[in-house]
Tab-separated table of C-alpha atoms in Angstrom:
chain	number	residue	atom	x	y	z
W	1	MET	CA	143.681	89.692	95.545
W	2	GLU	CA	140.660	89.170	97.168
W	3	ASN	CA	137.417	88.758	95.215
W	4	GLY	CA	135.644	91.705	96.173
W	5	LYS	CA	138.569	94.129	96.566
W	6	LEU	CA	139.961	93.379	92.626
W	7	TYR	CA	137.461	96.338	91.299
W	8	LYS	CA	137.326	98.969	94.428
W	9	LYS	CA	139.392	101.233	92.593
W	10	GLU	CA	137.318	101.604	89.775
W	11	LEU	CA	133.825	101.103	91.477
W	12	GLY	CA	134.936	103.983	94.081
W	13	ILE	CA	135.322	106.218	90.691
W	14	LEU	CA	132.325	105.617	88.987
W	15	GLU	CA	130.576	105.850	92.699
W	16	LYS	CA	132.269	109.638	92.687
W	17	LYS	CA	130.675	109.797	88.976
W	18	LYS	CA	127.334	109.190	90.387
W	19	ARG	CA	127.292	106.305	87.883
W	20	LEU	CA	127.593	103.346	90.223
W	21	ARG	CA	124.759	101.200	89.707
W	22	LYS	CA	123.440	98.112	92.178
W	23	ARG	CA	121.296	95.223	91.259
W	24	LYS	CA	118.596	95.373	94.000
W	25	ILE	CA	115.698	92.844	94.319
W	26	TYR	CA	112.458	94.107	92.816
W	27	ASP	CA	110.130	95.571	95.354
W	28	GLU	CA	106.486	94.196	94.121
W	29	ASN	CA	104.742	96.733	96.006
W	30	ILE	CA	105.962	100.096	94.027
W	31	THR	CA	104.188	101.187	90.920
W	32	ASP	CA	106.632	100.901	88.141
W	33	LEU	CA	106.737	103.115	85.917
W	34	ALA	CA	110.267	102.548	84.070
W	35	SER	CA	109.849	99.245	82.629
W	36	ASN	CA	109.288	97.708	79.241
W	37	ASP	CA	105.643	96.426	79.981
W	38	TYR	CA	104.062	98.779	77.941
W	39	LEU	CA	101.037	96.799	77.946
W	40	GLY	CA	101.098	95.510	81.411
W	41	LEU	CA	101.201	92.021	80.441
W	42	ALA	CA	103.909	91.095	83.139
W	43	GLU	CA	101.399	90.822	85.853
W	44	ASN	CA	98.262	89.162	83.914
W	45	LYS	CA	97.769	85.891	85.536
W	46	GLU	CA	95.697	84.733	82.834
W	47	ILE	CA	98.218	85.080	80.395
W	48	LEU	CA	101.000	83.563	82.407
W	49	ASP	CA	98.253	80.612	82.512
W	50	LYS	CA	97.283	80.330	79.121
W	51	ALA	CA	101.090	81.029	77.750
W	52	CYS	CA	102.215	77.661	80.380
W	53	LEU	CA	99.760	75.570	79.075
W	54	HIS	CA	100.408	75.650	75.512
W	55	ALA	CA	103.899	75.638	76.400
W	56	LYS	CA	103.229	72.066	77.763
W	57	LYS	CA	101.864	71.214	74.105
W	58	TYR	CA	105.246	70.922	73.024
W	59	LYS	CA	108.181	68.472	73.511
W	60	SER	CA	110.396	71.171	74.538
W	61	HIS	CA	109.198	74.562	75.614
W	62	GLY	CA	112.345	76.689	75.023
W	63	ALA	CA	114.246	77.149	72.187
W	64	LYS	CA	117.520	76.022	73.978
W	65	ALA	CA	119.758	78.585	72.087
W	66	SER	CA	119.984	81.393	69.677
W	67	GLN	CA	117.746	81.075	66.692
W	68	LEU	CA	120.848	80.940	64.397
W	69	VAL	CA	122.164	77.552	66.387
W	70	ASN	CA	118.957	75.779	66.858
W	71	GLY	CA	116.165	77.666	64.747
W	72	TYR	CA	113.469	79.179	66.589
W	73	HIS	CA	110.516	77.355	68.246
W	74	PRO	CA	107.140	76.540	66.676
W	75	ALA	CA	105.357	78.692	69.035
W	76	HIS	CA	107.284	82.046	67.858
W	77	LYS	CA	106.270	80.901	64.386
W	78	LEU	CA	102.567	80.727	65.604
W	79	LEU	CA	102.675	84.106	67.256
W	80	GLU	CA	104.437	85.760	64.179
W	81	GLU	CA	101.424	84.109	61.921
W	82	ARG	CA	98.796	85.663	64.569
W	83	LEU	CA	100.674	89.073	64.639
W	84	LYS	CA	100.583	89.285	60.841
W	85	THR	CA	97.002	88.635	60.256
W	86	LEU	CA	95.999	90.933	63.324
W	87	ASN	CA	97.988	93.482	61.811
W	88	ASN	CA	97.118	92.771	58.169
W	89	PHE	CA	100.859	92.682	57.526
W	90	GLU	CA	102.750	91.001	54.627
W	91	ASP	CA	104.677	89.251	57.167
W	92	ALA	CA	105.825	89.358	60.407
W	93	LEU	CA	109.156	88.642	62.814
W	94	ILE	CA	109.962	87.866	66.610
W	95	LEU	CA	113.154	89.059	67.494
W	96	GLY	CA	114.620	88.182	71.033
W	97	SER	CA	115.645	91.700	72.017
W	98	GLY	CA	115.341	95.142	71.567
W	99	PHE	CA	118.992	95.246	70.463
W	100	LEU	CA	118.718	92.490	67.877
W	101	ALA	CA	114.998	94.680	67.003
W	102	ASN	CA	117.284	98.156	66.324
W	103	MET	CA	119.986	96.130	64.489
W	104	ALA	CA	117.595	94.699	62.302
W	105	LEU	CA	115.314	97.782	62.166
W	106	PHE	CA	118.559	99.780	61.055
W	107	GLU	CA	119.493	97.027	58.894
W	108	LEU	CA	116.698	97.670	56.423
W	109	GLY	CA	117.664	101.184	55.680
W	110	ARG	CA	119.009	101.626	52.389
W	111	LYS	CA	120.726	104.509	50.067
W	112	GLY	CA	118.421	107.471	50.052
W	113	ASP	CA	115.842	106.372	53.248
W	114	VAL	CA	116.320	108.710	56.267
W	115	PHE	CA	115.797	107.610	60.086
W	116	TYR	CA	115.171	110.064	62.452
W	117	VAL	CA	116.574	109.236	66.224
W	118	ASP	CA	117.325	111.623	68.575
W	119	GLU	CA	119.693	111.605	71.599
W	120	GLU	CA	117.002	110.307	73.923
W	121	TYR	CA	116.534	106.843	71.579
W	122	HIS	CA	118.132	103.582	73.178
W	123	ALA	CA	121.756	102.850	72.974
W	124	SER	CA	121.256	100.140	70.338
W	125	GLY	CA	119.121	102.170	68.099
W	126	ILE	CA	122.199	104.703	68.405
W	127	VAL	CA	124.401	102.013	67.548
W	128	GLY	CA	122.202	100.669	64.630
W	129	SER	CA	121.599	104.118	63.119
W	130	LYS	CA	125.582	104.282	62.564
W	131	LEU	CA	125.426	100.960	60.760
W	132	THR	CA	122.986	101.493	57.994
W	133	ASN	CA	123.242	102.526	54.660
W	134	ALA	CA	120.485	105.286	54.980
W	135	LYS	CA	121.047	108.645	56.457
């Protein structure tokens, strides 16, 4: 079967259910109200320039694999230390995605703890909340 026609039936079903999603090239002229860029850092050129200068100080400027495989980059450790200090925390931990953060958050739950999560919470949080020992 031709590549484009392999899932034609399934895609048609999704389209009828109004659940078909298509990737689109990001339009830089729109006001983005749906992103995770809560602090507006994604368009801050000064931060980008500083990050690039900082990354060039290292032999490697990327982790190359997951933290479980290679360990994490010294820049991650530096950021953790800075966040710990800024927030007056005991420690800090940088995670690679919201999914991983939700898995880690709910893993901290102990018997007797309670997490309040509504149906609007991200799907990874819903999954994580089902894996905890907490209620």
